[in-house]
């Protein structure tokens, strides 16, 4: 592996000495090649990371060398009309570490100082690195976009992903009844330990049918669907009147089948969501720091075994995050 030159911080940037990076499915998509994404090779993957501040730019006043920090992987321009509304993840120049910018599978990464949050002294780097992308995504999907309310039924498709393990906890914290699906009873039991109320193994019965029966043929209020083509049609059929389906990804394919009759007759909302703004990042990380939300670390690999870690995540056997320790 060739050595990269160390990043140099701009005036409003810091350089973080990374100690842990977490893997996301996004890393696998970038590695495989995204048609619209033009990369300069060699490219450094990795959106999630935590470490200590190694250098600070000349204009940075609120962080010091040695501070232990976690990073918001979304970098926005701060000037466009969306940024001025506070909607960083709608920024016209929105960039994600490891996708459009050098990422966290590295000893050092330069980021805007505003993207770093200090982590509590009793929180390890691996747990901190496992939090940002998954919890930001889950928070914006459920709290901002779907506007979940106490007492609502929330269905989370696929129990084991990082976003799902975050969404189960966020929905539970919001006072919702949480339904989860998986083909693995082991994963379902782990989801139950995180707070899931109703477990559906879709190897036993098609999940849409099971949910329909479990809800007295009413359906659920909100569905978190980042599975995409394989599930979306059934998601729409499984929503209660006035229900919302939130889409933050499409791991099985991007073209979704939508029956307009369900859409208008049940008065459904189809909501897209990407990452989160800085305020949402700070809101959800505060709850992580307080221990109200817990990053789930499935397994830690050393950085030089990133390939094995990608293969492990690609097999989908994990429950929660796969983390790289950066020596
Ligand atoms: Zn912007």
mmCIF file of C-alpha atoms and ligand atoms in Angstrom:
data_model
loop_
_atom_site.group_PDB
_atom_site.id
_atom_site.type_symbol
_atom_site.label_atom_id
_atom_site.label_comp_id
_atom_site.label_asym_id
_atom_site.label_seq_id
_atom_site.Cartn_x
_atom_site.Cartn_y
_atom_site.Cartn_z
ATOM 1 C CA UNK A 1 0.000 0.000 0.000
ATOM 2 C CA UNK A 2 1.539 3.365 -1.002
ATOM 3 C CA UNK A 3 2.009 6.009 1.661
ATOM 4 C CA UNK A 4 -0.104 9.122 1.255
ATOM 5 C CA UNK A 5 1.350 12.510 2.203
ATOM 6 C CA UNK A 6 -0.026 13.787 5.514
ATOM 7 C CA UNK A 7 -2.995 16.149 5.102
ATOM 8 C CA UNK A 8 -2.375 19.811 5.950
ATOM 9 C CA UNK A 9 -5.195 21.621 7.777
ATOM 10 C CA UNK A 10 -6.787 24.693 6.179
ATOM 11 C CA UNK A 11 -7.404 27.718 8.443
ATOM 12 C CA UNK A 12 -10.773 26.366 9.686
ATOM 13 C CA UNK A 13 -9.758 22.703 9.674
ATOM 14 C CA UNK A 14 -8.222 20.200 12.030
ATOM 15 C CA UNK A 15 -6.202 17.077 11.330
ATOM 16 C CA UNK A 16 -7.449 14.066 13.276
ATOM 17 C CA UNK A 17 -5.107 11.206 14.129
ATOM 18 C CA UNK A 18 -7.592 8.394 13.543
ATOM 19 C CA UNK A 19 -7.719 5.535 16.054
ATOM 20 C CA UNK A 20 -10.853 3.800 14.801
ATOM 21 C CA UNK A 21 -12.852 3.873 11.560
ATOM 22 C CA UNK A 22 -16.200 2.168 11.036
ATOM 23 C CA UNK A 23 -17.253 0.503 7.790
ATOM 24 C CA UNK A 24 -20.487 1.365 6.012
ATOM 25 C CA UNK A 25 -22.134 -0.225 2.975
ATOM 26 C CA UNK A 26 -21.292 3.058 1.276
ATOM 27 C CA UNK A 27 -17.612 2.016 1.409
ATOM 28 C CA UNK A 28 -18.441 -1.168 -0.502
ATOM 29 C CA UNK A 29 -20.393 0.800 -3.128
ATOM 30 C CA UNK A 30 -17.521 3.284 -3.564
ATOM 31 C CA UNK A 31 -15.021 0.407 -3.778
ATOM 32 C CA UNK A 32 -17.132 -1.268 -6.491
ATOM 33 C CA UNK A 33 -17.493 2.028 -8.368
ATOM 34 C CA UNK A 34 -20.397 4.477 -8.449
ATOM 35 C CA UNK A 35 -21.048 5.488 -12.096
ATOM 36 C CA UNK A 36 -21.466 9.195 -11.373
ATOM 37 C CA UNK A 37 -18.535 9.390 -8.958
ATOM 38 C CA UNK A 38 -15.173 10.245 -10.510
ATOM 39 C CA UNK A 39 -12.333 9.404 -8.137
ATOM 40 C CA UNK A 40 -8.628 10.103 -8.208
ATOM 41 C CA UNK A 41 -6.787 6.918 -7.342
ATOM 42 C CA UNK A 42 -5.473 5.844 -4.937
ATOM 43 C CA UNK A 43 -8.603 6.723 -2.981
ATOM 44 C CA UNK A 44 -8.976 6.454 0.815
ATOM 45 C CA UNK A 45 -12.312 4.969 1.903
ATOM 46 C CA UNK A 46 -14.115 5.474 5.189
ATOM 47 C CA UNK A 47 -16.810 7.884 6.410
ATOM 48 C CA UNK A 48 -16.878 7.153 10.117
ATOM 49 C CA UNK A 49 -13.948 7.816 12.397
ATOM 50 C CA UNK A 50 -12.758 8.872 15.815
ATOM 51 C CA UNK A 51 -9.348 9.820 17.126
ATOM 52 C CA UNK A 52 -7.437 12.685 18.658
ATOM 53 C CA UNK A 53 -6.724 16.135 17.270
ATOM 54 C CA UNK A 54 -3.179 16.182 15.865
ATOM 55 C CA UNK A 55 -3.137 19.685 14.341
ATOM 56 C CA UNK A 56 -5.416 22.710 14.316
ATOM 57 C CA UNK A 57 -5.759 25.380 11.604
ATOM 58 C CA UNK A 58 -4.988 29.042 12.352
ATOM 59 C CA UNK A 59 -8.654 30.058 12.808
ATOM 60 C CA UNK A 60 -9.683 27.150 15.070
ATOM 61 C CA UNK A 61 -10.344 28.277 18.626
ATOM 62 C CA UNK A 62 -12.560 25.615 20.231
ATOM 63 C CA UNK A 63 -10.381 22.525 19.792
ATOM 64 C CA UNK A 64 -6.856 21.771 20.915
ATOM 65 C CA UNK A 65 -4.200 19.261 19.981
ATOM 66 C CA UNK A 66 -4.877 16.093 21.970
ATOM 67 C CA UNK A 67 -8.683 16.484 22.207
ATOM 68 C CA UNK A 68 -10.490 13.173 21.626
ATOM 69 C CA UNK A 69 -13.083 13.649 18.887
ATOM 70 C CA UNK A 70 -15.609 11.927 16.641
ATOM 71 C CA UNK A 71 -16.301 13.200 13.134
ATOM 72 C CA UNK A 72 -19.448 14.169 11.241
ATOM 73 C CA UNK A 73 -18.621 12.670 7.833
ATOM 74 C CA UNK A 74 -20.842 15.134 5.916
ATOM 75 C CA UNK A 75 -19.004 18.220 4.671
ATOM 76 C CA UNK A 76 -21.119 21.146 3.452
ATOM 77 C CA UNK A 77 -20.183 24.510 1.882
ATOM 78 C CA UNK A 78 -21.854 26.707 4.497
ATOM 79 C CA UNK A 79 -22.869 29.260 1.819
ATOM 80 C CA UNK A 80 -25.567 27.823 -0.472
ATOM 81 C CA UNK A 81 -29.287 28.369 0.090
ATOM 82 C CA UNK A 82 -29.641 24.928 1.705
ATOM 83 C CA UNK A 83 -26.751 25.475 4.095
ATOM 84 C CA UNK A 84 -28.216 28.869 5.002
ATOM 85 C CA UNK A 85 -31.445 27.051 5.958
ATOM 86 C CA UNK A 86 -29.372 24.766 8.177
ATOM 87 C CA UNK A 87 -29.901 21.791 5.877
ATOM 88 C CA UNK A 88 -26.293 20.705 5.454
ATOM 89 C CA UNK A 89 -27.120 17.357 3.868
ATOM 90 C CA UNK A 90 -29.069 19.173 1.107
ATOM 91 C CA UNK A 91 -25.975 21.317 0.314
ATOM 92 C CA UNK A 92 -25.345 21.699 -3.441
ATOM 93 C CA UNK A 93 -21.718 20.747 -2.791
ATOM 94 C CA UNK A 94 -22.404 18.128 -0.118
ATOM 95 C CA UNK A 95 -19.484 15.743 0.247
ATOM 96 C CA UNK A 96 -19.002 12.660 2.381
ATOM 97 C CA UNK A 97 -15.658 11.558 3.802
ATOM 98 C CA UNK A 98 -14.479 8.472 1.987
ATOM 99 C CA UNK A 99 -16.841 9.040 -0.943
ATOM 100 C CA UNK A 100 -15.982 12.468 -2.380
ATOM 101 C CA UNK A 101 -13.048 13.225 -0.047
ATOM 102 C CA UNK A 102 -10.160 11.208 1.431
ATOM 103 C CA UNK A 103 -11.645 9.107 4.210
ATOM 104 C CA UNK A 104 -10.942 7.608 7.595
ATOM 105 C CA UNK A 105 -9.134 4.343 6.694
ATOM 106 C CA UNK A 106 -5.970 6.319 7.409
ATOM 107 C CA UNK A 107 -3.768 7.560 10.211
ATOM 108 C CA UNK A 108 -4.697 11.167 9.489
ATOM 109 C CA UNK A 109 -7.654 12.988 7.968
ATOM 110 C CA UNK A 110 -8.337 16.734 7.601
ATOM 111 C CA UNK A 111 -11.883 17.950 8.336
ATOM 112 C CA UNK A 112 -13.568 21.279 9.117
ATOM 113 C CA UNK A 113 -13.300 21.899 12.869
ATOM 114 C CA UNK A 114 -17.112 22.276 13.074
ATOM 115 C CA UNK A 115 -17.456 18.631 12.012
ATOM 116 C CA UNK A 116 -15.667 17.381 15.139
ATOM 117 C CA UNK A 117 -17.311 16.751 18.504
ATOM 118 C CA UNK A 118 -15.362 15.992 21.675
ATOM 119 C CA UNK A 119 -16.180 12.568 23.081
ATOM 120 C CA UNK A 120 -16.546 11.723 26.777
ATOM 121 C CA UNK A 121 -13.440 10.417 28.536
ATOM 122 C CA UNK A 122 -15.121 7.093 29.271
ATOM 123 C CA UNK A 123 -16.049 6.445 25.635
ATOM 124 C CA UNK A 124 -13.692 4.354 23.529
ATOM 125 C CA UNK A 125 -12.694 5.332 19.996
ATOM 126 C CA UNK A 126 -14.207 2.163 18.517
ATOM 127 C CA UNK A 127 -17.656 2.835 19.982
ATOM 128 C CA UNK A 128 -17.444 6.512 18.989
ATOM 129 C CA UNK A 129 -16.445 5.679 15.402
ATOM 130 C CA UNK A 130 -19.373 3.261 15.126
ATOM 131 C CA UNK A 131 -21.939 5.995 15.812
ATOM 132 C CA UNK A 132 -22.043 8.907 13.353
ATOM 133 C CA UNK A 133 -23.327 7.728 9.974
ATOM 134 C CA UNK A 134 -25.753 5.140 11.363
ATOM 135 C CA UNK A 135 -27.212 7.353 14.095
ATOM 136 C CA UNK A 136 -27.347 10.524 11.957
ATOM 137 C CA UNK A 137 -29.202 8.599 9.273
ATOM 138 C CA UNK A 138 -31.629 6.977 11.719
ATOM 139 C CA UNK A 139 -32.289 10.247 13.577
ATOM 140 C CA UNK A 140 -33.064 12.308 10.485
ATOM 141 C CA UNK A 141 -35.210 9.528 8.990
ATOM 142 C CA UNK A 142 -37.363 8.994 12.058
ATOM 143 C CA UNK A 143 -37.374 12.265 13.966
ATOM 144 C CA UNK A 144 -37.067 14.904 11.227
ATOM 145 C CA UNK A 145 -38.558 13.252 8.142
ATOM 146 C CA UNK A 146 -41.140 10.769 9.483
ATOM 147 C CA UNK A 147 -41.842 12.853 12.619
ATOM 148 C CA UNK A 148 -42.524 9.770 14.732
ATOM 149 C CA UNK A 149 -44.765 10.212 17.748
ATOM 150 C CA UNK A 150 -45.100 8.206 20.979
ATOM 151 C CA UNK A 151 -47.356 5.211 20.523
ATOM 152 C CA UNK A 152 -46.794 4.814 16.786
ATOM 153 C CA UNK A 153 -45.848 1.496 15.218
ATOM 154 C CA UNK A 154 -42.477 1.646 13.441
ATOM 155 C CA UNK A 155 -41.208 -1.182 11.240
ATOM 156 C CA UNK A 156 -37.483 -1.489 10.608
ATOM 157 C CA UNK A 157 -36.550 -3.788 7.737
ATOM 158 C CA UNK A 158 -33.489 -5.939 8.349
ATOM 159 C CA UNK A 159 -32.389 -6.182 11.961
ATOM 160 C CA UNK A 160 -28.632 -6.335 11.584
ATOM 161 C CA UNK A 161 -27.432 -3.257 9.713
ATOM 162 C CA UNK A 162 -25.790 -0.316 11.441
ATOM 163 C CA UNK A 163 -28.685 1.967 10.500
ATOM 164 C CA UNK A 164 -31.207 -0.608 11.757
ATOM 165 C CA UNK A 165 -29.501 -1.046 15.127
ATOM 166 C CA UNK A 166 -29.559 2.758 15.471
ATOM 167 C CA UNK A 167 -33.157 3.108 14.228
ATOM 168 C CA UNK A 168 -34.465 0.492 16.691
ATOM 169 C CA UNK A 169 -33.044 2.532 19.557
ATOM 170 C CA UNK A 170 -34.157 5.938 18.233
ATOM 171 C CA UNK A 171 -37.724 4.704 17.623
ATOM 172 C CA UNK A 172 -37.815 3.142 21.079
ATOM 173 C CA UNK A 173 -36.528 6.343 22.677
ATOM 174 C CA UNK A 174 -39.324 8.228 20.870
ATOM 175 C CA UNK A 175 -41.900 5.977 22.547
ATOM 176 C CA UNK A 176 -42.790 3.896 19.499
ATOM 177 C CA UNK A 177 -43.581 0.196 19.265
ATOM 178 C CA UNK A 178 -40.760 -1.287 17.180
ATOM 179 C CA UNK A 179 -41.225 -4.115 14.696
ATOM 180 C CA UNK A 180 -38.139 -5.677 13.074
ATOM 181 C CA UNK A 181 -37.628 -8.258 10.344
ATOM 182 C CA UNK A 182 -34.781 -10.680 9.731
ATOM 183 C CA UNK A 183 -34.184 -14.180 8.394
ATOM 184 C CA UNK A 184 -32.099 -14.911 11.487
ATOM 185 C CA UNK A 185 -33.598 -15.676 14.904
ATOM 186 C CA UNK A 186 -30.214 -14.872 16.436
ATOM 187 C CA UNK A 187 -30.309 -11.350 14.979
ATOM 188 C CA UNK A 188 -33.917 -10.935 16.046
ATOM 189 C CA UNK A 189 -33.021 -11.817 19.627
ATOM 190 C CA UNK A 190 -30.206 -9.246 19.539
ATOM 191 C CA UNK A 191 -32.692 -6.681 18.178
ATOM 192 C CA UNK A 192 -34.997 -7.522 21.090
ATOM 193 C CA UNK A 193 -32.156 -6.838 23.514
ATOM 194 C CA UNK A 194 -31.837 -3.367 21.919
ATOM 195 C CA UNK A 195 -35.523 -2.688 22.518
ATOM 196 C CA UNK A 196 -37.409 -4.150 19.539
ATOM 197 C CA UNK A 197 -40.932 -5.209 20.584
ATOM 198 C CA UNK A 198 -42.190 -7.418 17.749
ATOM 199 C CA UNK A 199 -39.888 -9.840 15.907
ATOM 200 C CA UNK A 200 -40.714 -11.181 12.450
ATOM 201 C CA UNK A 201 -38.668 -13.946 10.846
ATOM 202 C CA UNK A 202 -39.494 -13.724 7.126
ATOM 203 C CA UNK A 203 -38.291 -17.279 6.550
ATOM 204 C CA UNK A 204 -41.313 -18.404 8.567
ATOM 205 C CA UNK A 205 -43.899 -16.144 6.885
ATOM 206 C CA UNK A 206 -43.631 -13.282 4.348
ATOM 207 C CA UNK A 207 -43.005 -10.243 6.552
ATOM 208 C CA UNK A 208 -45.700 -8.105 4.965
ATOM 209 C CA UNK A 209 -48.337 -10.741 5.694
ATOM 210 C CA UNK A 210 -47.039 -11.233 9.242
ATOM 211 C CA UNK A 211 -47.137 -7.495 10.008
ATOM 212 C CA UNK A 212 -50.621 -7.227 8.525
ATOM 213 C CA UNK A 213 -51.881 -9.930 10.880
ATOM 214 C CA UNK A 214 -49.944 -8.696 13.908
ATOM 215 C CA UNK A 215 -51.495 -5.216 13.524
ATOM 216 C CA UNK A 216 -55.084 -6.410 13.163
ATOM 217 C CA UNK A 217 -54.997 -5.777 9.383
ATOM 218 C CA UNK A 218 -54.184 -2.102 9.898
ATOM 219 C CA UNK A 219 -50.464 -1.936 9.071
ATOM 220 C CA UNK A 220 -47.790 0.224 10.671
ATOM 221 C CA UNK A 221 -47.394 4.005 10.819
ATOM 222 C CA UNK A 222 -43.786 4.258 9.688
ATOM 223 C CA UNK A 223 -41.410 1.972 7.782
ATOM 224 C CA UNK A 224 -37.650 2.423 7.589
ATOM 225 C CA UNK A 225 -36.735 0.895 4.228
ATOM 226 C CA UNK A 226 -33.111 1.031 3.095
ATOM 227 C CA UNK A 227 -33.430 -2.309 1.316
ATOM 228 C CA UNK A 228 -35.015 -0.911 -1.839
ATOM 229 C CA UNK A 229 -36.240 -2.893 -4.828
ATOM 230 C CA UNK A 230 -36.724 -6.156 -2.926
ATOM 231 C CA UNK A 231 -38.969 -4.677 -0.233
ATOM 232 C CA UNK A 232 -40.493 -1.362 -1.323
ATOM 233 C CA UNK A 233 -43.651 -2.737 -2.940
ATOM 234 C CA UNK A 234 -44.466 -4.665 0.237
ATOM 235 C CA UNK A 235 -43.519 -1.675 2.406
ATOM 236 C CA UNK A 236 -46.165 0.442 0.712
ATOM 237 C CA UNK A 237 -48.771 -2.311 1.156
ATOM 238 C CA UNK A 238 -47.896 -2.646 4.847
ATOM 239 C CA UNK A 239 -48.524 1.008 5.746
ATOM 240 C CA UNK A 240 -51.537 2.113 7.722
ATOM 241 C CA UNK A 241 -53.656 5.006 6.391
ATOM 242 C CA UNK A 242 -51.601 8.174 6.719
ATOM 243 C CA UNK A 243 -48.432 6.084 6.982
ATOM 244 C CA UNK A 244 -44.928 7.103 5.935
ATOM 245 C CA UNK A 245 -42.151 5.086 4.357
ATOM 246 C CA UNK A 246 -38.663 6.580 4.680
ATOM 247 C CA UNK A 247 -35.970 5.584 2.204
ATOM 248 C CA UNK A 248 -32.300 6.268 2.930
ATOM 249 C CA UNK A 249 -30.754 3.724 0.604
ATOM 250 C CA UNK A 250 -31.545 0.871 -1.752
ATOM 251 C CA UNK A 251 -29.096 -1.955 -1.222
ATOM 252 C CA UNK A 252 -31.049 -4.407 -3.432
ATOM 253 C CA UNK A 253 -31.659 -1.993 -6.310
ATOM 254 C CA UNK A 254 -32.754 1.591 -6.944
ATOM 255 C CA UNK A 255 -35.913 1.282 -9.054
ATOM 256 C CA UNK A 256 -38.915 1.024 -6.727
ATOM 257 C CA UNK A 257 -42.414 -0.158 -7.595
ATOM 258 C CA UNK A 258 -45.135 2.145 -6.303
ATOM 259 C CA UNK A 259 -48.831 1.338 -6.716
ATOM 260 C CA UNK A 260 -50.520 4.752 -6.879
ATOM 261 C CA UNK A 261 -53.795 3.297 -5.576
ATOM 262 C CA UNK A 262 -52.199 2.648 -2.181
ATOM 263 C CA UNK A 263 -50.570 6.078 -2.280
ATOM 264 C CA UNK A 264 -53.759 8.092 -2.671
ATOM 265 C CA UNK A 265 -56.337 5.866 -1.010
ATOM 266 C CA UNK A 266 -54.298 5.399 2.138
ATOM 267 C CA UNK A 267 -52.898 8.966 1.894
ATOM 268 C CA UNK A 268 -49.331 7.750 2.262
ATOM 269 C CA UNK A 269 -46.089 9.713 2.259
ATOM 270 C CA UNK A 270 -42.903 8.496 0.590
ATOM 271 C CA UNK A 271 -39.968 10.309 2.162
ATOM 272 C CA UNK A 272 -36.318 10.377 1.147
ATOM 273 C CA UNK A 273 -33.575 11.032 3.668
ATOM 274 C CA UNK A 274 -29.811 11.412 3.451
ATOM 275 C CA UNK A 275 -27.341 11.734 6.297
ATOM 276 C CA UNK A 276 -28.196 14.658 8.637
ATOM 277 C CA UNK A 277 -27.451 18.298 9.296
ATOM 278 C CA UNK A 278 -24.973 19.449 11.951
ATOM 279 C CA UNK A 279 -27.734 20.155 14.469
ATOM 280 C CA UNK A 280 -29.165 16.634 14.087
ATOM 281 C CA UNK A 281 -25.655 15.184 14.346
ATOM 282 C CA UNK A 282 -25.091 17.025 17.620
ATOM 283 C CA UNK A 283 -28.554 16.105 18.958
ATOM 284 C CA UNK A 284 -28.134 12.401 18.356
ATOM 285 C CA UNK A 285 -24.494 12.278 19.458
ATOM 286 C CA UNK A 286 -25.456 13.956 22.748
ATOM 287 C CA UNK A 287 -27.757 10.996 23.398
ATOM 288 C CA UNK A 288 -24.983 8.590 22.407
ATOM 289 C CA UNK A 289 -22.590 10.353 24.806
ATOM 290 C CA UNK A 290 -25.215 10.154 27.588
ATOM 291 C CA UNK A 291 -25.598 6.425 27.035
ATOM 292 C CA UNK A 292 -29.250 6.740 25.974
ATOM 293 C CA UNK A 293 -28.304 5.391 22.546
ATOM 294 C CA UNK A 294 -25.602 2.746 22.184
ATOM 295 C CA UNK A 295 -23.450 2.124 19.109
ATOM 296 C CA UNK A 296 -23.449 -1.622 18.475
ATOM 297 C CA UNK A 297 -19.980 -2.888 17.547
ATOM 298 C CA UNK A 298 -20.136 -6.361 16.062
ATOM 299 C CA UNK A 299 -16.480 -6.927 15.349
ATOM 300 C CA UNK A 300 -13.180 -5.045 15.180
ATOM 301 C CA UNK A 301 -10.525 -5.741 12.530
ATOM 302 C CA UNK A 302 -7.093 -4.114 12.322
ATOM 303 C CA UNK A 303 -6.789 -1.599 9.452
ATOM 304 C CA UNK A 304 -4.482 -3.866 7.461
ATOM 305 C CA UNK A 305 -7.304 -6.439 7.358
ATOM 306 C CA UNK A 306 -9.746 -3.994 5.749
ATOM 307 C CA UNK A 307 -10.260 -6.430 2.893
ATOM 308 C CA UNK A 308 -11.370 -9.221 5.230
ATOM 309 C CA UNK A 309 -13.582 -6.730 7.042
ATOM 310 C CA UNK A 310 -15.252 -5.713 3.754
ATOM 311 C CA UNK A 311 -15.812 -9.360 2.854
ATOM 312 C CA UNK A 312 -17.328 -9.971 6.284
ATOM 313 C CA UNK A 313 -19.725 -7.010 5.934
ATOM 314 C CA UNK A 314 -20.528 -8.079 2.371
ATOM 315 C CA UNK A 315 -21.736 -11.453 3.646
ATOM 316 C CA UNK A 316 -24.277 -9.680 5.856
ATOM 317 C CA UNK A 317 -23.677 -11.852 8.889
ATOM 318 C CA UNK A 318 -22.964 -8.948 11.218
ATOM 319 C CA UNK A 319 -25.221 -7.375 13.816
ATOM 320 C CA UNK A 320 -24.245 -3.736 14.086
ATOM 321 C CA UNK A 321 -21.022 -2.099 13.004
ATOM 322 C CA UNK A 322 -17.789 -3.533 11.704
ATOM 323 C CA UNK A 323 -14.926 -1.349 12.906
ATOM 324 C CA UNK A 324 -11.294 -0.951 11.835
ATOM 325 C CA UNK A 325 -8.706 -0.243 14.544
ATOM 326 C CA UNK A 326 -6.031 2.117 13.245
ATOM 327 C CA UNK A 327 -2.730 1.505 15.065
HETATM 328 ZN ZN1 LIG B 1 -24.044 24.365 0.960
#
